[in-house]
Amino acid sequence: MDLITGSSYLMDFGEMNSQEDAAIAEGKLLSAFGEPKYVSDNYEDSFIYIIRAISDNEKSVILTVYGTGVVHIGASQNKE
């Protein structure tokens, strides 16, 4: 969970007009990345994925994908 610290809002996860849209996005994340790092029954704080994206030249960024009623993506540059 230390990887979340310093993450800044980057973008929304597509257009979401309803709870069903958020549930579909969460299902897609579950299918692609497995179980999230954090899960809650609270719709306003429902899950967090931590994803490290690494480029061909070994630079990386930490993405945090989180559910807060809708799905958002945060990012922070990896300092390693």
mmCIF file of N, CA, C and O in Angstrom:
data_model
loop_
_atom_site.group_PDB
_atom_site.id
_atom_site.type_symbol
_atom_site.label_atom_id
_atom_site.label_comp_id
_atom_site.label_asym_id
_atom_site.label_seq_id
_atom_site.Cartn_x
_atom_site.Cartn_y
_atom_site.Cartn_z
ATOM 1 N N MET A 1 0.819 -1.191 0.000
ATOM 2 C CA MET A 1 0.000 0.000 0.000
ATOM 3 C C MET A 1 0.869 1.264 0.000
ATOM 4 O O MET A 1 0.365 2.340 -0.285
ATOM 5 N N ASP A 2 2.155 1.138 0.303
ATOM 6 C CA ASP A 2 3.042 2.298 0.266
ATOM 7 C C ASP A 2 3.132 2.891 -1.139
ATOM 8 O O ASP A 2 3.448 4.067 -1.298
ATOM 9 N N LEU A 3 2.878 2.081 -2.162
ATOM 10 C CA LEU A 3 2.973 2.566 -3.540
ATOM 11 C C LEU A 3 1.875 3.575 -3.869
ATOM 12 O O LEU A 3 1.999 4.341 -4.807
ATOM 13 N N ILE A 4 0.790 3.574 -3.098
ATOM 14 C CA ILE A 4 -0.304 4.516 -3.342
ATOM 15 C C ILE A 4 0.100 5.924 -2.920
ATOM 16 O O ILE A 4 -0.296 6.911 -3.521
ATOM 17 N N THR A 5 0.917 6.029 -1.885
ATOM 18 C CA THR A 5 1.350 7.329 -1.387
ATOM 19 C C THR A 5 2.040 8.105 -2.495
ATOM 20 O O THR A 5 2.929 7.600 -3.160
ATOM 21 N N GLY A 6 1.617 9.313 -2.714
ATOM 22 C CA GLY A 6 2.226 10.139 -3.752
ATOM 23 C C GLY A 6 1.562 10.004 -5.101
ATOM 24 O O GLY A 6 1.904 10.713 -6.026
ATOM 25 N N SER A 7 0.608 9.103 -5.231
ATOM 26 C CA SER A 7 -0.106 8.957 -6.491
ATOM 27 C C SER A 7 -1.029 10.144 -6.689
ATOM 28 O O SER A 7 -1.697 10.586 -5.774
ATOM 29 N N SER A 8 -1.046 10.677 -7.892
ATOM 30 C CA SER A 8 -1.899 11.809 -8.230
ATOM 31 C C SER A 8 -2.951 11.371 -9.239
ATOM 32 O O SER A 8 -2.691 10.526 -10.095
ATOM 33 N N TYR A 9 -4.121 12.002 -9.157
ATOM 34 C CA TYR A 9 -5.189 11.713 -10.111
ATOM 35 C C TYR A 9 -4.676 11.911 -11.530
ATOM 36 O O TYR A 9 -4.063 12.919 -11.843
ATOM 37 N N LEU A 10 -4.917 10.937 -12.388
ATOM 38 C CA LEU A 10 -4.484 11.010 -13.779
ATOM 39 C C LEU A 10 -5.680 11.139 -14.719
ATOM 40 O O LEU A 10 -5.723 12.029 -15.552
ATOM 41 N N MET A 11 -6.677 10.244 -14.567
ATOM 42 C CA MET A 11 -7.820 10.255 -15.473
ATOM 43 C C MET A 11 -8.926 9.351 -14.951
ATOM 44 O O MET A 11 -8.706 8.557 -14.041
ATOM 45 N N ASP A 12 -10.102 9.476 -15.549
ATOM 46 C CA ASP A 12 -11.187 8.554 -15.258
ATOM 47 C C ASP A 12 -11.027 7.315 -16.125
ATOM 48 O O ASP A 12 -10.327 7.340 -17.131
ATOM 49 N N PHE A 13 -11.698 6.264 -15.751
ATOM 50 C CA PHE A 13 -11.659 5.003 -16.486
ATOM 51 C C PHE A 13 -12.858 4.967 -17.429
ATOM 52 O O PHE A 13 -13.844 4.304 -17.184
ATOM 53 N N GLY A 14 -12.818 5.750 -18.486
ATOM 54 C CA GLY A 14 -13.918 5.795 -19.445
ATOM 55 C C GLY A 14 -15.127 6.533 -18.895
ATOM 56 O O GLY A 14 -15.116 7.051 -17.794
ATOM 57 N N GLU A 15 -16.170 6.592 -19.673
ATOM 58 C CA GLU A 15 -17.386 7.286 -19.273
ATOM 59 C C GLU A 15 -18.256 6.375 -18.426
ATOM 60 O O GLU A 15 -18.539 5.244 -18.805
ATOM 61 N N MET A 16 -18.658 6.867 -17.273
ATOM 62 C CA MET A 16 -19.510 6.100 -16.372
ATOM 63 C C MET A 16 -20.703 6.933 -15.975
ATOM 64 O O MET A 16 -20.556 8.004 -15.409
ATOM 65 N N ASN A 17 -21.871 6.406 -16.306
ATOM 66 C CA ASN A 17 -23.100 7.126 -16.003
ATOM 67 C C ASN A 17 -23.931 6.439 -14.936
ATOM 68 O O ASN A 17 -24.980 6.950 -14.561
ATOM 69 N N SER A 18 -23.487 5.273 -14.481
ATOM 70 C CA SER A 18 -24.280 4.523 -13.508
ATOM 71 C C SER A 18 -23.394 3.570 -12.713
ATOM 72 O O SER A 18 -22.233 3.347 -13.050
ATOM 73 N N GLN A 19 -23.985 2.996 -11.681
ATOM 74 C CA GLN A 19 -23.274 1.981 -10.895
ATOM 75 C C GLN A 19 -22.971 0.764 -11.763
ATOM 76 O O GLN A 19 -21.955 0.105 -11.577
ATOM 77 N N GLU A 20 -23.841 0.481 -12.726
ATOM 78 C CA GLU A 20 -23.621 -0.658 -13.617
ATOM 79 C C GLU A 20 -22.369 -0.452 -14.463
ATOM 80 O O GLU A 20 -21.602 -1.388 -14.682
ATOM 81 N N ASP A 21 -22.154 0.786 -14.937
ATOM 82 C CA ASP A 21 -20.940 1.086 -15.707
ATOM 83 C C ASP A 21 -19.690 0.845 -14.857
ATOM 84 O O ASP A 21 -18.704 0.277 -15.328
ATOM 85 N N ALA A 22 -19.729 1.284 -13.594
ATOM 86 C CA ALA A 22 -18.594 1.075 -12.689
ATOM 87 C C ALA A 22 -18.382 -0.413 -12.444
ATOM 88 O O ALA A 22 -17.246 -0.886 -12.392
ATOM 89 N N ALA A 23 -19.465 -1.181 -12.316
ATOM 90 C CA ALA A 23 -19.355 -2.625 -12.092
ATOM 91 C C ALA A 23 -18.738 -3.322 -13.304
ATOM 92 O O ALA A 23 -17.939 -4.252 -13.150
ATOM 93 N N ILE A 24 -19.087 -2.876 -14.496
ATOM 94 C CA ILE A 24 -18.499 -3.452 -15.718
ATOM 95 C C ILE A 24 -17.001 -3.169 -15.758
ATOM 96 O O ILE A 24 -16.193 -4.055 -16.049
ATOM 97 N N ALA A 25 -16.602 -1.930 -15.446
ATOM 98 C CA ALA A 25 -15.175 -1.579 -15.426
ATOM 99 C C ALA A 25 -14.445 -2.417 -14.380
ATOM 100 O O ALA A 25 -13.349 -2.931 -14.643
ATOM 101 N N GLU A 26 -15.041 -2.576 -13.211
ATOM 102 C CA GLU A 26 -14.412 -3.388 -12.163
ATOM 103 C C GLU A 26 -14.276 -4.838 -12.614
ATOM 104 O O GLU A 26 -13.253 -5.480 -12.374
ATOM 105 N N GLY A 27 -15.276 -5.369 -13.309
ATOM 106 C CA GLY A 27 -15.197 -6.736 -13.839
ATOM 107 C C GLY A 27 -14.087 -6.888 -14.861
ATOM 108 O O GLY A 27 -13.383 -7.901 -14.886
ATOM 109 N N LYS A 28 -13.904 -5.877 -15.700
ATOM 110 C CA LYS A 28 -12.816 -5.916 -16.688
ATOM 111 C C LYS A 28 -11.457 -5.907 -16.000
ATOM 112 O O LYS A 28 -10.535 -6.620 -16.403
ATOM 113 N N LEU A 29 -11.321 -5.098 -14.952
ATOM 114 C CA LEU A 29 -10.069 -5.072 -14.190
ATOM 115 C C LEU A 29 -9.811 -6.424 -13.526
ATOM 116 O O LEU A 29 -8.686 -6.929 -13.555
ATOM 117 N N LEU A 30 -10.849 -7.004 -12.954
ATOM 118 C CA LEU A 30 -10.717 -8.306 -12.309
ATOM 119 C C LEU A 30 -10.279 -9.367 -13.311
ATOM 120 O O LEU A 30 -9.394 -10.180 -13.030
ATOM 121 N N SER A 31 -10.851 -9.328 -14.496
ATOM 122 C CA SER A 31 -10.498 -10.282 -15.547
ATOM 123 C C SER A 31 -9.053 -10.104 -16.012
ATOM 124 O O SER A 31 -8.339 -11.081 -16.238
ATOM 125 N N ALA A 32 -8.610 -8.863 -16.140
ATOM 126 C CA ALA A 32 -7.266 -8.584 -16.657
ATOM 127 C C ALA A 32 -6.169 -8.731 -15.601
ATOM 128 O O ALA A 32 -5.078 -9.206 -15.901
ATOM 129 N N PHE A 33 -6.451 -8.327 -14.348
ATOM 130 C CA PHE A 33 -5.397 -8.245 -13.337
ATOM 131 C C PHE A 33 -5.629 -9.106 -12.101
ATOM 132 O O PHE A 33 -4.798 -9.111 -11.195
ATOM 133 N N GLY A 34 -6.740 -9.809 -12.029
ATOM 134 C CA GLY A 34 -7.009 -10.638 -10.857
ATOM 135 C C GLY A 34 -7.554 -9.809 -9.704
ATOM 136 O O GLY A 34 -8.064 -8.710 -9.891
ATOM 137 N N GLU A 35 -7.424 -10.343 -8.507
ATOM 138 C CA GLU A 35 -7.958 -9.684 -7.314
ATOM 139 C C GLU A 35 -7.235 -8.366 -7.030
ATOM 140 O O GLU A 35 -6.023 -8.286 -7.157
ATOM 141 N N PRO A 36 -7.986 -7.349 -6.621
ATOM 142 C CA PRO A 36 -7.351 -6.073 -6.265
ATOM 143 C C PRO A 36 -6.560 -6.172 -4.972
ATOM 144 O O PRO A 36 -6.739 -7.104 -4.186
ATOM 145 N N LYS A 37 -5.686 -5.204 -4.739
ATOM 146 C CA LYS A 37 -4.880 -5.136 -3.516
ATOM 147 C C LYS A 37 -5.761 -4.861 -2.308
ATOM 148 O O LYS A 37 -5.482 -5.300 -1.200
ATOM 149 N N TYR A 38 -6.851 -4.105 -2.519
ATOM 150 C CA TYR A 38 -7.753 -3.710 -1.435
ATOM 151 C C TYR A 38 -9.189 -3.829 -1.937
ATOM 152 O O TYR A 38 -9.480 -3.452 -3.069
ATOM 153 N N VAL A 39 -10.070 -4.364 -1.093
ATOM 154 C CA VAL A 39 -11.481 -4.493 -1.430
ATOM 155 C C VAL A 39 -12.310 -4.093 -0.221
ATOM 156 O O VAL A 39 -11.954 -4.396 0.917
ATOM 157 N N SER A 40 -13.429 -3.403 -0.474
ATOM 158 C CA SER A 40 -14.332 -2.991 0.591
ATOM 159 C C SER A 40 -15.774 -3.115 0.096
ATOM 160 O O SER A 40 -16.025 -3.026 -1.108
ATOM 161 N N ASP A 41 -16.709 -3.301 0.998
ATOM 162 C CA ASP A 41 -18.129 -3.315 0.650
ATOM 163 C C ASP A 41 -18.673 -1.901 0.459
ATOM 164 O O ASP A 41 -19.776 -1.720 -0.025
ATOM 165 N N ASN A 42 -17.897 -0.906 0.835
ATOM 166 C CA ASN A 42 -18.300 0.491 0.717
ATOM 167 C C ASN A 42 -18.188 0.928 -0.747
ATOM 168 O O ASN A 42 -17.090 0.992 -1.301
ATOM 169 N N TYR A 43 -19.314 1.248 -1.360
ATOM 170 C CA TYR A 43 -19.344 1.642 -2.778
ATOM 171 C C TYR A 43 -18.461 2.860 -3.059
ATOM 172 O O TYR A 43 -17.890 2.981 -4.137
ATOM 173 N N GLU A 44 -18.319 3.740 -2.094
ATOM 174 C CA GLU A 44 -17.522 4.953 -2.284
ATOM 175 C C GLU A 44 -16.024 4.724 -2.081
ATOM 176 O O GLU A 44 -15.231 5.646 -2.209
ATOM 177 N N ASP A 45 -15.635 3.515 -1.738
ATOM 178 C CA ASP A 45 -14.220 3.160 -1.524
ATOM 179 C C ASP A 45 -14.089 1.659 -1.757
ATOM 180 O O ASP A 45 -13.684 0.917 -0.877
ATOM 181 N N SER A 46 -14.451 1.207 -2.957
ATOM 182 C CA SER A 46 -14.673 -0.218 -3.167
ATOM 183 C C SER A 46 -13.440 -1.069 -3.475
ATOM 184 O O SER A 46 -13.397 -2.233 -3.097
ATOM 185 N N PHE A 47 -12.426 -0.523 -4.153
ATOM 186 C CA PHE A 47 -11.266 -1.348 -4.482
ATOM 187 C C PHE A 47 -10.081 -0.480 -4.885
ATOM 188 O O PHE A 47 -10.239 0.681 -5.245
ATOM 189 N N ILE A 48 -8.891 -1.093 -4.839
ATOM 190 C CA ILE A 48 -7.670 -0.449 -5.328
ATOM 191 C C ILE A 48 -6.805 -1.515 -6.009
ATOM 192 O O ILE A 48 -6.539 -2.564 -5.433
ATOM 193 N N TYR A 49 -6.397 -1.222 -7.228
ATOM 194 C CA TYR A 49 -5.391 -2.017 -7.927
ATOM 195 C C TYR A 49 -4.109 -1.197 -7.968
ATOM 196 O O TYR A 49 -4.148 0.027 -8.150
ATOM 197 N N ILE A 50 -2.987 -1.852 -7.813
ATOM 198 C CA ILE A 50 -1.686 -1.210 -7.984
ATOM 199 C C ILE A 50 -1.002 -1.927 -9.144
ATOM 200 O O ILE A 50 -0.769 -3.129 -9.088
ATOM 201 N N ILE A 51 -0.712 -1.173 -10.189
ATOM 202 C CA ILE A 51 -0.163 -1.755 -11.419
ATOM 203 C C ILE A 51 1.115 -1.013 -11.776
ATOM 204 O O ILE A 51 1.118 0.208 -11.900
ATOM 205 N N ARG A 52 2.192 -1.743 -11.926
ATOM 206 C CA ARG A 52 3.454 -1.133 -12.365
ATOM 207 C C ARG A 52 3.578 -1.341 -13.872
ATOM 208 O O ARG A 52 3.580 -2.462 -14.359
ATOM 209 N N ALA A 53 3.657 -0.241 -14.599
ATOM 210 C CA ALA A 53 3.846 -0.287 -16.050
ATOM 211 C C ALA A 53 5.310 0.011 -16.348
ATOM 212 O O ALA A 53 5.846 1.019 -15.886
ATOM 213 N N ILE A 54 5.970 -0.882 -17.092
ATOM 214 C CA ILE A 54 7.395 -0.748 -17.388
ATOM 215 C C ILE A 54 7.585 -0.629 -18.895
ATOM 216 O O ILE A 54 7.089 -1.448 -19.658
ATOM 217 N N SER A 55 8.344 0.394 -19.320
ATOM 218 C CA SER A 55 8.620 0.596 -20.746
ATOM 219 C C SER A 55 9.791 -0.284 -21.180
ATOM 220 O O SER A 55 10.479 -0.890 -20.360
ATOM 221 N N ASP A 56 10.021 -0.316 -22.482
ATOM 222 C CA ASP A 56 11.132 -1.102 -23.029
ATOM 223 C C ASP A 56 12.477 -0.650 -22.488
ATOM 224 O O ASP A 56 13.408 -1.441 -22.384
ATOM 225 N N ASN A 57 12.597 0.643 -22.130
ATOM 226 C CA ASN A 57 13.878 1.138 -21.610
ATOM 227 C C ASN A 57 13.944 1.064 -20.077
ATOM 228 O O ASN A 57 14.767 1.729 -19.460
ATOM 229 N N GLU A 58 13.056 0.244 -19.491
ATOM 230 C CA GLU A 58 13.058 -0.059 -18.054
ATOM 231 C C GLU A 58 12.570 1.074 -17.154
ATOM 232 O O GLU A 58 12.644 0.962 -15.944
ATOM 233 N N LYS A 59 12.086 2.174 -17.704
ATOM 234 C CA LYS A 59 11.472 3.208 -16.873
ATOM 235 C C LYS A 59 10.075 2.729 -16.518
ATOM 236 O O LYS A 59 9.430 2.033 -17.296
ATOM 237 N N SER A 60 9.606 3.105 -15.341
ATOM 238 C CA SER A 60 8.296 2.616 -14.948
ATOM 239 C C SER A 60 7.471 3.692 -14.266
ATOM 240 O O SER A 60 7.981 4.718 -13.816
ATOM 241 N N VAL A 61 6.181 3.434 -14.220
ATOM 242 C CA VAL A 61 5.226 4.287 -13.534
ATOM 243 C C VAL A 61 4.290 3.365 -12.743
ATOM 244 O O VAL A 61 4.016 2.252 -13.171
ATOM 245 N N ILE A 62 3.877 3.823 -11.595
ATOM 246 C CA ILE A 62 2.936 3.074 -10.776
ATOM 247 C C ILE A 62 1.549 3.655 -11.027
ATOM 248 O O ILE A 62 1.325 4.854 -10.828
ATOM 249 N N LEU A 63 0.625 2.818 -11.477
ATOM 250 C CA LEU A 63 -0.758 3.223 -11.676
ATOM 251 C C LEU A 63 -1.590 2.688 -10.520
ATOM 252 O O LEU A 63 -1.441 1.532 -10.139
ATOM 253 N N THR A 64 -2.426 3.532 -9.973
ATOM 254 C CA THR A 64 -3.397 3.083 -8.975
ATOM 255 C C THR A 64 -4.767 3.254 -9.602
ATOM 256 O O THR A 64 -5.128 4.343 -10.047
ATOM 257 N N VAL A 65 -5.498 2.163 -9.700
ATOM 258 C CA VAL A 65 -6.841 2.190 -10.251
ATOM 259 C C VAL A 65 -7.771 1.955 -9.070
ATOM 260 O O VAL A 65 -7.650 0.947 -8.371
ATOM 261 N N TYR A 66 -8.675 2.903 -8.832
ATOM 262 C CA TYR A 66 -9.474 2.817 -7.612
ATOM 263 C C TYR A 66 -10.935 3.157 -7.865
ATOM 264 O O TYR A 66 -11.262 3.965 -8.736
ATOM 265 N N GLY A 67 -11.785 2.493 -7.096
ATOM 266 C CA GLY A 67 -13.217 2.713 -7.193
ATOM 267 C C GLY A 67 -13.694 3.630 -6.089
ATOM 268 O O GLY A 67 -13.532 3.319 -4.909
ATOM 269 N N THR A 68 -14.241 4.762 -6.479
ATOM 270 C CA THR A 68 -14.819 5.718 -5.521
ATOM 271 C C THR A 68 -16.194 6.125 -6.045
ATOM 272 O O THR A 68 -16.454 7.297 -6.273
ATOM 273 N N GLY A 69 -17.044 5.155 -6.278
ATOM 274 C CA GLY A 69 -18.318 5.406 -6.927
ATOM 275 C C GLY A 69 -18.178 5.266 -8.428
ATOM 276 O O GLY A 69 -18.979 4.636 -9.082
ATOM 277 N N VAL A 70 -17.143 5.863 -8.982
ATOM 278 C CA VAL A 70 -16.715 5.633 -10.365
ATOM 279 C C VAL A 70 -15.270 5.152 -10.287
ATOM 280 O O VAL A 70 -14.687 5.116 -9.218
ATOM 281 N N VAL A 71 -14.699 4.781 -11.405
ATOM 282 C CA VAL A 71 -13.338 4.257 -11.402
ATOM 283 C C VAL A 71 -12.384 5.343 -11.897
ATOM 284 O O VAL A 71 -12.608 5.960 -12.937
ATOM 285 N N HIS A 72 -11.329 5.586 -11.137
ATOM 286 C CA HIS A 72 -10.315 6.587 -11.471
ATOM 287 C C HIS A 72 -8.951 5.908 -11.594
ATOM 288 O O HIS A 72 -8.730 4.824 -11.062
ATOM 289 N N ILE A 73 -8.042 6.587 -12.266
ATOM 290 C CA ILE A 73 -6.667 6.113 -12.383
ATOM 291 C C ILE A 73 -5.753 7.205 -11.869
ATOM 292 O O ILE A 73 -5.858 8.363 -12.270
ATOM 293 N N GLY A 74 -4.862 6.827 -10.967
ATOM 294 C CA GLY A 74 -3.832 7.732 -10.453
ATOM 295 C C GLY A 74 -2.490 7.229 -10.921
ATOM 296 O O GLY A 74 -2.339 6.080 -11.312
ATOM 297 N N ALA A 75 -1.472 8.068 -10.861
ATOM 298 C CA ALA A 75 -0.148 7.651 -11.306
ATOM 299 C C ALA A 75 0.935 8.351 -10.502
ATOM 300 O O ALA A 75 0.744 9.452 -10.020
ATOM 301 N N SER A 76 2.046 7.662 -10.358
ATOM 302 C CA SER A 76 3.243 8.255 -9.772
ATOM 303 C C SER A 76 4.445 7.628 -10.456
ATOM 304 O O SER A 76 4.417 6.460 -10.808
ATOM 305 N N GLN A 77 5.474 8.405 -10.674
ATOM 306 C CA GLN A 77 6.686 7.895 -11.303
ATOM 307 C C GLN A 77 7.444 7.055 -10.307
ATOM 308 O O GLN A 77 7.598 7.428 -9.144
ATOM 309 N N ASN A 78 7.908 5.902 -10.752
ATOM 310 C CA ASN A 78 8.686 5.016 -9.908
ATOM 311 C C ASN A 78 10.059 5.646 -9.673
ATOM 312 O O ASN A 78 10.727 6.046 -10.603
ATOM 313 N N LYS A 79 10.469 5.710 -8.437
ATOM 314 C CA LYS A 79 11.738 6.352 -8.097
ATOM 315 C C LYS A 79 12.911 5.384 -8.087
ATOM 316 O O LYS A 79 14.016 5.747 -7.764
ATOM 317 N N GLU A 80 12.664 4.112 -8.399
ATOM 318 C CA GLU A 80 13.740 3.113 -8.400
ATOM 319 C C GLU A 80 14.572 3.213 -9.646
ATOM 320 O O GLU A 80 14.147 3.541 -10.688
#
